[in-house]
Amino acid sequence: MTDRLAIREAEASDADKIWAMIEPVIRAGESYAVSQEADREEGLAYWFAPRREVFVAEVDGKPVGTYFIQPNQKGGGSHVANGGYLTAAGSLGRGIGRAMCLHSLRYAKARGYRAMQFNFVLSTNERAVRLWESLGFSIAGRLPEAYLHPRLGYVDVFVMHRFL
Amino acid sequence: MTDRLAIREAEASDADKIWAMIEPVIRAGESYAVSQEADREEGLAYWFAPRREVFVAEVDGKPVGTYFIQPNQKGGGSHVANGGYLTAAGSLGRGIGRAMCLHSLRYAKARGYRAMQFNFVLSTNERAVRLWESLGFSIAGRLPEAYLHPRLGYVDVFVMHRFL
């Protein structure tokens, strides 16, 4: 299904589309460390945090996912990129996340980054962990009980890394 | 030398004292992921980033160190604290860092945090790594070549963690 997939930089006019995709994920509280009660303003401020470049994935013009990329640290740590990816609820299992990650890896390499790091991958998010591992990431750290999962209680979190 | 040490919350009027302590560390570029060229405004904005509580350590009223504490993540990750510590150049080796960390651990526990995590401890900062290990922290992750050290080139970085 990804042959008609297009990934482009987000514009200000994409705010509604992006909020519609990220709101259910924020409400579920099973992926990102942001308040489950975050409103539209807070949610978009999180996704569009300073220094982040945000992209939108569309199939035939319909939004199916979004991701951001940013330097993971400033100064001497700015050669490592950080990314966050989110597939729209109705588009899971279609390779959108994989396509966005591959796009981000190419983009990061072209921008001169030397590595990509994910700081906070919930160990219970098995689909994501498998996907990142299949794309060359390895687990660089395990943060014990670092996330209070709404259904599962305190769960471990992975730091994942790959060179570019 | 720490018997006359007092640690208190920083006030706006401490900005000059704190900048005087953090500027040499920022210029050296061997501890924190912030631009070595950061000016006073940028340096203080880093140390006093939103959500951070900042403390000052003084001996007989003379500033000898500063630290901050903050939730390491929002939402389901907000039960883990993050801290950063800095001892003034002339006061190294006197137990100031240890005293500040112990203060922060007590403070974090009193505030209901369940753990403390350091996200970015340079592996070359052996004094700090030894100190954190002596205070019960362990290495939860190793980020390969995540910091461009001004003298040593790309060096590994540790994620360190302890429960409270």
PDB file of N, CA and C in Angstrom, chain B residues 14-84:
ATOM      1  N   ASP B  14      20.477  35.320  41.813  1.00  0.00           N
ATOM      2  CA  ASP B  14      21.664  34.462  41.757  1.00  0.00           C
ATOM      3  C   ASP B  14      22.220  34.310  40.343  1.00  0.00           C
ATOM      4  N   ALA B  15      21.585  34.949  39.357  1.00  0.00           N
ATOM      5  CA  ALA B  15      21.966  34.709  37.958  1.00  0.00           C
ATOM      6  C   ALA B  15      23.459  34.954  37.728  1.00  0.00           C
ATOM      7  N   ASP B  16      23.976  36.056  38.270  1.00  0.00           N
ATOM      8  CA  ASP B  16      25.400  36.362  38.043  1.00  0.00           C
ATOM      9  C   ASP B  16      26.308  35.286  38.638  1.00  0.00           C
ATOM     10  N   LYS B  17      25.994  34.886  39.874  1.00  0.00           N
ATOM     11  CA  LYS B  17      26.797  33.848  40.535  1.00  0.00           C
ATOM     12  C   LYS B  17      26.771  32.553  39.730  1.00  0.00           C
ATOM     13  N   ILE B  18      25.582  32.204  39.255  1.00  0.00           N
ATOM     14  CA  ILE B  18      25.445  30.922  38.553  1.00  0.00           C
ATOM     15  C   ILE B  18      26.148  30.989  37.208  1.00  0.00           C
ATOM     16  N   TRP B  19      25.996  32.105  36.507  1.00  0.00           N
ATOM     17  CA  TRP B  19      26.688  32.232  35.223  1.00  0.00           C
ATOM     18  C   TRP B  19      28.206  32.137  35.430  1.00  0.00           C
ATOM     19  N   ALA B  20      28.706  32.746  36.501  1.00  0.00           N
ATOM     20  CA  ALA B  20      30.153  32.693  36.772  1.00  0.00           C
ATOM     21  C   ALA B  20      30.620  31.255  36.987  1.00  0.00           C
ATOM     22  N   MET B  21      29.743  30.411  37.516  1.00  0.00           N
ATOM     23  CA  MET B  21      30.136  29.013  37.745  1.00  0.00           C
ATOM     24  C   MET B  21      29.986  28.172  36.484  1.00  0.00           C
ATOM     25  N   ILE B  22      28.910  28.412  35.719  1.00  0.00           N
ATOM     26  CA  ILE B  22      28.667  27.510  34.584  1.00  0.00           C
ATOM     27  C   ILE B  22      29.439  27.934  33.334  1.00  0.00           C
ATOM     28  N   GLU B  23      29.791  29.217  33.223  1.00  0.00           N
ATOM     29  CA  GLU B  23      30.468  29.638  31.991  1.00  0.00           C
ATOM     30  C   GLU B  23      31.760  28.856  31.728  1.00  0.00           C
ATOM     31  N   PRO B  24      32.659  28.703  32.723  1.00  0.00           N
ATOM     32  CA  PRO B  24      33.895  27.960  32.423  1.00  0.00           C
ATOM     33  C   PRO B  24      33.619  26.520  31.994  1.00  0.00           C
ATOM     34  N   VAL B  25      32.589  25.917  32.561  1.00  0.00           N
ATOM     35  CA  VAL B  25      32.270  24.522  32.223  1.00  0.00           C
ATOM     36  C   VAL B  25      31.724  24.441  30.805  1.00  0.00           C
ATOM     37  N   ILE B  26      30.888  25.414  30.431  1.00  0.00           N
ATOM     38  CA  ILE B  26      30.370  25.459  29.058  1.00  0.00           C
ATOM     39  C   ILE B  26      31.518  25.690  28.086  1.00  0.00           C
ATOM     40  N   ARG B  27      32.406  26.616  28.400  1.00  0.00           N
ATOM     41  CA  ARG B  27      33.543  26.930  27.502  1.00  0.00           C
ATOM     42  C   ARG B  27      34.440  25.712  27.303  1.00  0.00           C
ATOM     43  N   ALA B  28      34.640  24.929  28.380  1.00  0.00           N
ATOM     44  CA  ALA B  28      35.495  23.752  28.280  1.00  0.00           C
ATOM     45  C   ALA B  28      34.860  22.688  27.391  1.00  0.00           C
ATOM     46  N   GLY B  29      33.530  22.605  27.383  1.00  0.00           N
ATOM     47  CA  GLY B  29      32.833  21.664  26.503  1.00  0.00           C
ATOM     48  C   GLY B  29      33.064  20.207  26.844  1.00  0.00           C
ATOM     49  N   GLU B  30      33.388  19.916  28.101  1.00  0.00           N
ATOM     50  CA  GLU B  30      33.728  18.546  28.466  1.00  0.00           C
ATOM     51  C   GLU B  30      32.721  17.916  29.410  1.00  0.00           C
ATOM     52  N   SER B  31      31.545  18.549  29.558  1.00  0.00           N
ATOM     53  CA  SER B  31      30.569  18.011  30.505  1.00  0.00           C
ATOM     54  C   SER B  31      29.140  18.034  29.980  1.00  0.00           C
ATOM     55  N   TYR B  32      28.702  19.176  29.473  1.00  0.00           N
ATOM     56  CA  TYR B  32      27.294  19.342  29.129  1.00  0.00           C
ATOM     57  C   TYR B  32      27.097  19.557  27.631  1.00  0.00           C
ATOM     58  N   ALA B  33      25.983  19.008  27.130  1.00  0.00           N
ATOM     59  CA  ALA B  33      25.659  19.127  25.714  1.00  0.00           C
ATOM     60  C   ALA B  33      25.005  20.473  25.447  1.00  0.00           C
ATOM     61  N   VAL B  34      25.824  21.511  25.485  1.00  0.00           N
ATOM     62  CA  VAL B  34      25.367  22.852  25.155  1.00  0.00           C
ATOM     63  C   VAL B  34      26.509  23.495  24.368  1.00  0.00           C
ATOM     64  N   SER B  35      26.176  24.413  23.479  1.00  0.00           N
ATOM     65  CA  SER B  35      27.214  25.006  22.643  1.00  0.00           C
ATOM     66  C   SER B  35      28.318  25.642  23.487  1.00  0.00           C
ATOM     67  N   GLN B  36      29.575  25.372  23.116  1.00  0.00           N
ATOM     68  CA  GLN B  36      30.695  25.980  23.838  1.00  0.00           C
ATOM     69  C   GLN B  36      30.689  27.504  23.696  1.00  0.00           C
ATOM     70  N   GLU B  37      30.025  28.006  22.653  1.00  0.00           N
ATOM     71  CA  GLU B  37      29.984  29.450  22.410  1.00  0.00           C
ATOM     72  C   GLU B  37      28.763  30.114  23.055  1.00  0.00           C
ATOM     73  N   ALA B  38      27.970  29.358  23.798  1.00  0.00           N
ATOM     74  CA  ALA B  38      26.747  29.925  24.382  1.00  0.00           C
ATOM     75  C   ALA B  38      27.075  31.191  25.176  1.00  0.00           C
ATOM     76  N   ASP B  39      26.297  32.241  24.956  1.00  0.00           N
ATOM     77  CA  ASP B  39      26.509  33.471  25.732  1.00  0.00           C
ATOM     78  C   ASP B  39      25.726  33.369  27.052  1.00  0.00           C
ATOM     79  N   ARG B  40      25.819  34.442  27.852  1.00  0.00           N
ATOM     80  CA  ARG B  40      25.206  34.436  29.177  1.00  0.00           C
ATOM     81  C   ARG B  40      23.722  34.091  29.104  1.00  0.00           C
ATOM     82  N   GLU B  41      23.023  34.718  28.153  1.00  0.00           N
ATOM     83  CA  GLU B  41      21.582  34.510  28.053  1.00  0.00           C
ATOM     84  C   GLU B  41      21.261  33.051  27.714  1.00  0.00           C
ATOM     85  N   GLU B  42      22.006  32.518  26.716  1.00  0.00           N
ATOM     86  CA  GLU B  42      21.745  31.135  26.288  1.00  0.00           C
ATOM     87  C   GLU B  42      22.155  30.146  27.386  1.00  0.00           C
ATOM     88  N   GLY B  43      23.279  30.438  28.032  1.00  0.00           N
ATOM     89  CA  GLY B  43      23.746  29.542  29.092  1.00  0.00           C
ATOM     90  C   GLY B  43      22.779  29.490  30.265  1.00  0.00           C
ATOM     91  N   LEU B  44      22.295  30.657  30.683  1.00  0.00           N
ATOM     92  CA  LEU B  44      21.347  30.678  31.795  1.00  0.00           C
ATOM     93  C   LEU B  44      20.014  30.073  31.384  1.00  0.00           C
ATOM     94  N   ALA B  45      19.609  30.278  30.117  1.00  0.00           N
ATOM     95  CA  ALA B  45      18.361  29.678  29.641  1.00  0.00           C
ATOM     96  C   ALA B  45      18.455  28.153  29.675  1.00  0.00           C
ATOM     97  N   TYR B  46      19.655  27.635  29.377  1.00  0.00           N
ATOM     98  CA  TYR B  46      19.857  26.181  29.454  1.00  0.00           C
ATOM     99  C   TYR B  46      19.732  25.705  30.897  1.00  0.00           C
ATOM    100  N   TRP B  47      20.438  26.376  31.802  1.00  0.00           N
ATOM    101  CA  TRP B  47      20.446  25.912  33.196  1.00  0.00           C
ATOM    102  C   TRP B  47      19.076  26.064  33.850  1.00  0.00           C
ATOM    103  N   PHE B  48      18.388  27.179  33.492  1.00  0.00           N
ATOM    104  CA  PHE B  48      17.058  27.451  34.056  1.00  0.00           C
ATOM    105  C   PHE B  48      15.955  27.077  33.071  1.00  0.00           C
ATOM    106  N   ALA B  49      16.121  25.994  32.344  1.00  0.00           N
ATOM    107  CA  ALA B  49      15.103  25.595  31.357  1.00  0.00           C
ATOM    108  C   ALA B  49      13.757  25.403  32.056  1.00  0.00           C
ATOM    109  N   PRO B  50      12.661  25.535  31.305  1.00  0.00           N
ATOM    110  CA  PRO B  50      11.327  25.375  31.909  1.00  0.00           C
ATOM    111  C   PRO B  50      11.205  24.050  32.664  1.00  0.00           C
ATOM    112  N   ARG B  51      10.519  24.058  33.761  1.00  0.00           N
ATOM    113  CA  ARG B  51      10.257  22.883  34.608  1.00  0.00           C
ATOM    114  C   ARG B  51      11.437  22.532  35.504  1.00  0.00           C
ATOM    115  N   ARG B  52      12.577  23.207  35.343  1.00  0.00           N
ATOM    116  CA  ARG B  52      13.700  22.906  36.220  1.00  0.00           C
ATOM    117  C   ARG B  52      13.622  23.701  37.513  1.00  0.00           C
ATOM    118  N   GLU B  53      13.943  23.045  38.628  1.00  0.00           N
ATOM    119  CA  GLU B  53      14.173  23.739  39.885  1.00  0.00           C
ATOM    120  C   GLU B  53      15.677  23.798  40.080  1.00  0.00           C
ATOM    121  N   VAL B  54      16.178  25.002  40.343  1.00  0.00           N
ATOM    122  CA  VAL B  54      17.626  25.203  40.423  1.00  0.00           C
ATOM    123  C   VAL B  54      18.025  25.508  41.865  1.00  0.00           C
ATOM    124  N   PHE B  55      19.128  24.920  42.288  1.00  0.00           N
ATOM    125  CA  PHE B  55      19.658  25.125  43.637  1.00  0.00           C
ATOM    126  C   PHE B  55      21.075  25.677  43.567  1.00  0.00           C
ATOM    127  N   VAL B  56      21.467  26.350  44.642  1.00  0.00           N
ATOM    128  CA  VAL B  56      22.824  26.878  44.764  1.00  0.00           C
ATOM    129  C   VAL B  56      23.438  26.318  46.041  1.00  0.00           C
ATOM    130  N   ALA B  57      24.696  25.881  45.940  1.00  0.00           N
ATOM    131  CA  ALA B  57      25.449  25.428  47.117  1.00  0.00           C
ATOM    132  C   ALA B  57      26.442  26.520  47.480  1.00  0.00           C
ATOM    133  N   GLU B  58      26.492  26.865  48.761  1.00  0.00           N
ATOM    134  CA  GLU B  58      27.386  27.928  49.219  1.00  0.00           C
ATOM    135  C   GLU B  58      28.156  27.469  50.463  1.00  0.00           C
ATOM    136  N   VAL B  59      29.380  27.912  50.564  1.00  0.00           N
ATOM    137  CA  VAL B  59      30.172  27.733  51.789  1.00  0.00           C
ATOM    138  C   VAL B  59      30.446  29.129  52.335  1.00  0.00           C
ATOM    139  N   ASP B  60      29.950  29.382  53.520  1.00  0.00           N
ATOM    140  CA  ASP B  60      30.081  30.725  54.124  1.00  0.00           C
ATOM    141  C   ASP B  60      29.594  31.812  53.169  1.00  0.00           C
ATOM    142  N   GLY B  61      28.513  31.505  52.466  1.00  0.00           N
ATOM    143  CA  GLY B  61      27.910  32.498  51.582  1.00  0.00           C
ATOM    144  C   GLY B  61      28.561  32.604  50.216  1.00  0.00           C
ATOM    145  N   LYS B  62      29.667  31.867  49.995  1.00  0.00           N
ATOM    146  CA  LYS B  62      30.348  31.917  48.704  1.00  0.00           C
ATOM    147  C   LYS B  62      29.836  30.764  47.838  1.00  0.00           C
ATOM    148  N   PRO B  63      29.389  31.054  46.603  1.00  0.00           N
ATOM    149  CA  PRO B  63      28.832  29.981  45.770  1.00  0.00           C
ATOM    150  C   PRO B  63      29.918  28.998  45.347  1.00  0.00           C
ATOM    151  N   VAL B  64      29.639  27.714  45.542  1.00  0.00           N
ATOM    152  CA  VAL B  64      30.604  26.661  45.191  1.00  0.00           C
ATOM    153  C   VAL B  64      30.014  25.630  44.233  1.00  0.00           C
ATOM    154  N   GLY B  65      28.720  25.715  43.978  1.00  0.00           N
ATOM    155  CA  GLY B  65      28.121  24.749  43.062  1.00  0.00           C
ATOM    156  C   GLY B  65      26.669  25.073  42.797  1.00  0.00           C
ATOM    157  N   THR B  66      26.115  24.413  41.799  1.00  0.00           N
ATOM    158  CA  THR B  66      24.703  24.598  41.474  1.00  0.00           C
ATOM    159  C   THR B  66      24.188  23.307  40.865  1.00  0.00           C
ATOM    160  N   TYR B  67      22.926  23.040  41.087  1.00  0.00           N
ATOM    161  CA  TYR B  67      22.329  21.882  40.410  1.00  0.00           C
ATOM    162  C   TYR B  67      20.886  22.180  40.066  1.00  0.00           C
ATOM    163  N   PHE B  68      20.347  21.388  39.132  1.00  0.00           N
ATOM    164  CA  PHE B  68      18.917  21.491  38.810  1.00  0.00           C
ATOM    165  C   PHE B  68      18.297  20.116  38.898  1.00  0.00           C
ATOM    166  N   ILE B  69      16.992  20.109  39.067  1.00  0.00           N
ATOM    167  CA  ILE B  69      16.216  18.869  39.057  1.00  0.00           C
ATOM    168  C   ILE B  69      14.927  19.136  38.294  1.00  0.00           C
ATOM    169  N   GLN B  70      14.448  18.129  37.571  1.00  0.00           N
ATOM    170  CA  GLN B  70      13.237  18.283  36.761  1.00  0.00           C
ATOM    171  C   GLN B  70      12.657  16.898  36.496  1.00  0.00           C
ATOM    172  N   PRO B  71      11.381  16.834  36.097  1.00  0.00           N
ATOM    173  CA  PRO B  71      10.876  15.543  35.626  1.00  0.00           C
ATOM    174  C   PRO B  71      11.600  15.188  34.328  1.00  0.00           C
ATOM    175  N   ASN B  72      12.059  13.953  34.212  1.00  0.00           N
ATOM    176  CA  ASN B  72      12.829  13.584  33.029  1.00  0.00           C
ATOM    177  C   ASN B  72      11.952  13.503  31.788  1.00  0.00           C
ATOM    178  N   GLN B  73      10.696  13.135  31.978  1.00  0.00           N
ATOM    179  CA  GLN B  73       9.735  13.089  30.882  1.00  0.00           C
ATOM    180  C   GLN B  73       8.404  13.618  31.399  1.00  0.00           C
ATOM    181  N   LYS B  74       7.487  13.887  30.481  1.00  0.00           N
ATOM    182  CA  LYS B  74       6.141  14.286  30.884  1.00  0.00           C
ATOM    183  C   LYS B  74       5.241  13.054  30.963  1.00  0.00           C
ATOM    184  N   GLY B  75       3.981  13.293  31.286  1.00  0.00           N
ATOM    185  CA  GLY B  75       2.981  12.229  31.250  1.00  0.00           C
ATOM    186  C   GLY B  75       3.414  11.017  32.047  1.00  0.00           C
ATOM    187  N   GLY B  76       3.346   9.846  31.432  1.00  0.00           N
ATOM    188  CA  GLY B  76       3.649   8.590  32.103  1.00  0.00           C
ATOM    189  C   GLY B  76       5.100   8.417  32.489  1.00  0.00           C
ATOM    190  N   GLY B  77       5.960   9.375  32.120  1.00  0.00           N
ATOM    191  CA  GLY B  77       7.367   9.288  32.494  1.00  0.00           C
ATOM    192  C   GLY B  77       7.759  10.280  33.569  1.00  0.00           C
ATOM    193  N   SER B  78       6.757  10.968  34.158  1.00  0.00           N
ATOM    194  CA  SER B  78       7.082  12.092  35.041  1.00  0.00           C
ATOM    195  C   SER B  78       7.428  11.664  36.465  1.00  0.00           C
ATOM    196  N   HIS B  79       7.417  10.361  36.754  1.00  0.00           N
ATOM    197  CA  HIS B  79       7.804   9.893  38.085  1.00  0.00           C
ATOM    198  C   HIS B  79       9.318   9.676  38.183  1.00  0.00           C
ATOM    199  N   VAL B  80      10.034   9.906  37.102  1.00  0.00           N
ATOM    200  CA  VAL B  80      11.491   9.792  37.114  1.00  0.00           C
ATOM    201  C   VAL B  80      12.087  11.200  37.058  1.00  0.00           C
ATOM    202  N   ALA B  81      12.963  11.490  38.013  1.00  0.00           N
ATOM    203  CA  ALA B  81      13.610  12.797  38.061  1.00  0.00           C
ATOM    204  C   ALA B  81      14.889  12.772  37.240  1.00  0.00           C
ATOM    205  N   ASN B  82      15.288  13.941  36.797  1.00  0.00           N
ATOM    206  CA  ASN B  82      16.573  14.130  36.125  1.00  0.00           C
ATOM    207  C   ASN B  82      17.283  15.269  36.837  1.00  0.00           C
ATOM    208  N   GLY B  83      18.586  15.139  37.000  1.00  0.00           N
ATOM    209  CA  GLY B  83      19.345  16.202  37.652  1.00  0.00           C
ATOM    210  C   GLY B  83      20.624  16.504  36.904  1.00  0.00           C
ATOM    211  N   GLY B  84      21.120  17.720  37.081  1.00  0.00           N
ATOM    212  CA  GLY B  84      22.410  18.121  36.531  1.00  0.00           C
ATOM    213  C   GLY B  84      23.152  18.902  37.597  1.00  0.00           C
TER     214      GLY B  84
END
